[in-house]
Structures are given as C-alpha cells and as structure tokens.
Amino acid sequence: MARRFILGVAKGGARQTIMDAREWPACKKCQQGLLIPLSDYGRDGAPITYKAWVCSNPDCGFNIRIDNGEISFGRTIGQSLK
C-alpha cells in the first residue's frame, strides 16, 4: 500500500491536495532523495500550489521554486522570519 501525504491545508482546515509518495520525482542532483512539493499563500491569501520543490535528502539541498513568475533553482533555503 502506498503512503499518502497531505500537501497543504487551506485556511479553515480543509485539506487541499493529497499525493502518493510514489508520484514524487527523484532528485537529479543527488540521485538519493525525492523532490517534495511545497505550497504557500499569496499576498491576498490565495493558495499557490507547488510553489517550490525541495530534495528530501538534507545533505543535497537542491530546490526549484517560482517567485513572481520567475523560476529559480539552487538558492540557499533559510528559515522565514515572517
């Protein structure tokens, strides 16, 4: 049986997306981790599904993300102070 993961919880607690772990792509950089999707909320509170994908291998750190319509990858990921 495949493990299922909740990828986002909308405001008010409604579940947003469920995805099987076997659907996650392998990391092309380290070949050991999986690319895990992350979601966020926009300025007006609208959900942004799959804003970023990060490698599950903590030693790898690969990430790809969308910011204001531009795709970037490999940036250092830090903790938000918001």
C-alpha positions as a printed NumPy array, in Angstrom:
array([[  0.   ,   0.   ,   0.   ],
       [  1.369,   3.413,  -0.981],
       [  1.762,   6.086,   1.662],
       [ -0.341,   9.203,   1.067],
       [  0.616,  12.681,   2.197],
       [ -1.391,  15.861,   2.675],
       [  0.481,  18.621,   0.863],
       [ -1.496,  21.579,   2.045],
       [ -4.206,  22.64 ,   4.408],
       [ -6.33 ,  25.52 ,   3.221],
       [ -7.39 ,  28.249,   5.594],
       [-10.204,  26.908,   7.734],
       [ -8.604,  23.456,   7.893],
       [ -9.872,  21.992,   4.6  ],
       [ -7.446,  19.55 ,   3.012],
       [ -6.113,  20.898,  -0.252],
       [ -4.149,  18.176,  -2.062],
       [ -3.223,  14.551,  -1.444],
       [ -0.451,  12.874,  -3.431],
       [  1.099,   9.403,  -3.336],
       [  4.793,   9.378,  -2.411],
       [  5.49 ,   7.166,  -5.427],
       [  4.456,  10.094,  -7.669],
       [  7.261,  12.345,  -6.412],
       [ 10.178,  12.671,  -8.87 ],
       [ 13.697,  11.588,  -7.954],
       [ 16.262,  14.32 ,  -7.353],
       [ 18.503,  14.576, -10.435],
       [ 21.282,  16.249,  -8.425],
       [ 21.949,  13.648,  -5.707],
       [ 20.04 ,  10.621,  -7.052],
       [ 19.167,   9.695,  -3.444],
       [ 16.31 ,  11.985,  -2.42 ],
       [ 12.872,  12.728,  -3.755],
       [ 11.652,  16.173,  -4.791],
       [  8.964,  17.094,  -2.274],
       [  6.422,  19.767,  -3.308],
       [  5.741,  22.743,  -1.042],
       [  2.832,  25.174,  -1.236],
       [  2.343,  28.714,   0.038],
       [ -0.181,  31.528,   0.155],
       [ -0.038,  34.69 ,  -1.968],
       [ -0.377,  38.245,  -0.721],
       [ -4.168,  38.081,  -0.902],
       [ -4.376,  34.674,   0.764],
       [ -4.847,  32.67 ,  -2.445],
       [ -3.147,  29.271,  -2.325],
       [ -0.057,  28.774,  -4.504],
       [  0.143,  25.022,  -5.028],
       [  3.611,  23.595,  -5.682],
       [  5.44 ,  26.905,  -5.295],
       [  8.657,  25.03 ,  -4.612],
       [ 10.119,  21.544,  -4.822],
       [ 12.916,  20.575,  -2.42 ],
       [ 15.08 ,  17.476,  -2.164],
       [ 14.247,  15.225,   0.776],
       [ 17.954,  14.448,   1.268],
       [ 19.206,  17.051,   3.799],
       [ 22.789,  16.719,   2.522],
       [ 21.712,  17.669,  -1.019],
       [ 19.695,  20.869,  -0.552],
       [ 18.536,  21.105,  -4.183],
       [ 15.412,  23.203,  -4.69 ],
       [ 13.444,  24.752,  -7.511],
       [ 10.854,  27.472,  -6.939],
       [  8.64 ,  30.077,  -8.548],
       [  8.829,  33.685,  -7.331],
       [  6.769,  36.38 ,  -9.068],
       [  6.567,  34.242, -12.202],
       [ 10.314,  33.544, -12.385],
       [ 11.772,  30.07 , -11.922],
       [ 14.928,  29.778,  -9.835],
       [ 16.851,  26.803,  -8.549],
       [ 19.735,  26.053,  -6.24 ],
       [ 19.183,  29.043,  -3.936],
       [ 20.019,  28.531,  -0.286],
       [ 16.907,  27.782,   1.726],
       [ 16.601,  29.574,   5.033],
       [ 14.005,  29.91 ,   7.739],
       [ 11.47 ,  32.653,   7.182],
       [ 11.173,  35.302,   9.858],
       [  7.553,  36.087,   8.901]])
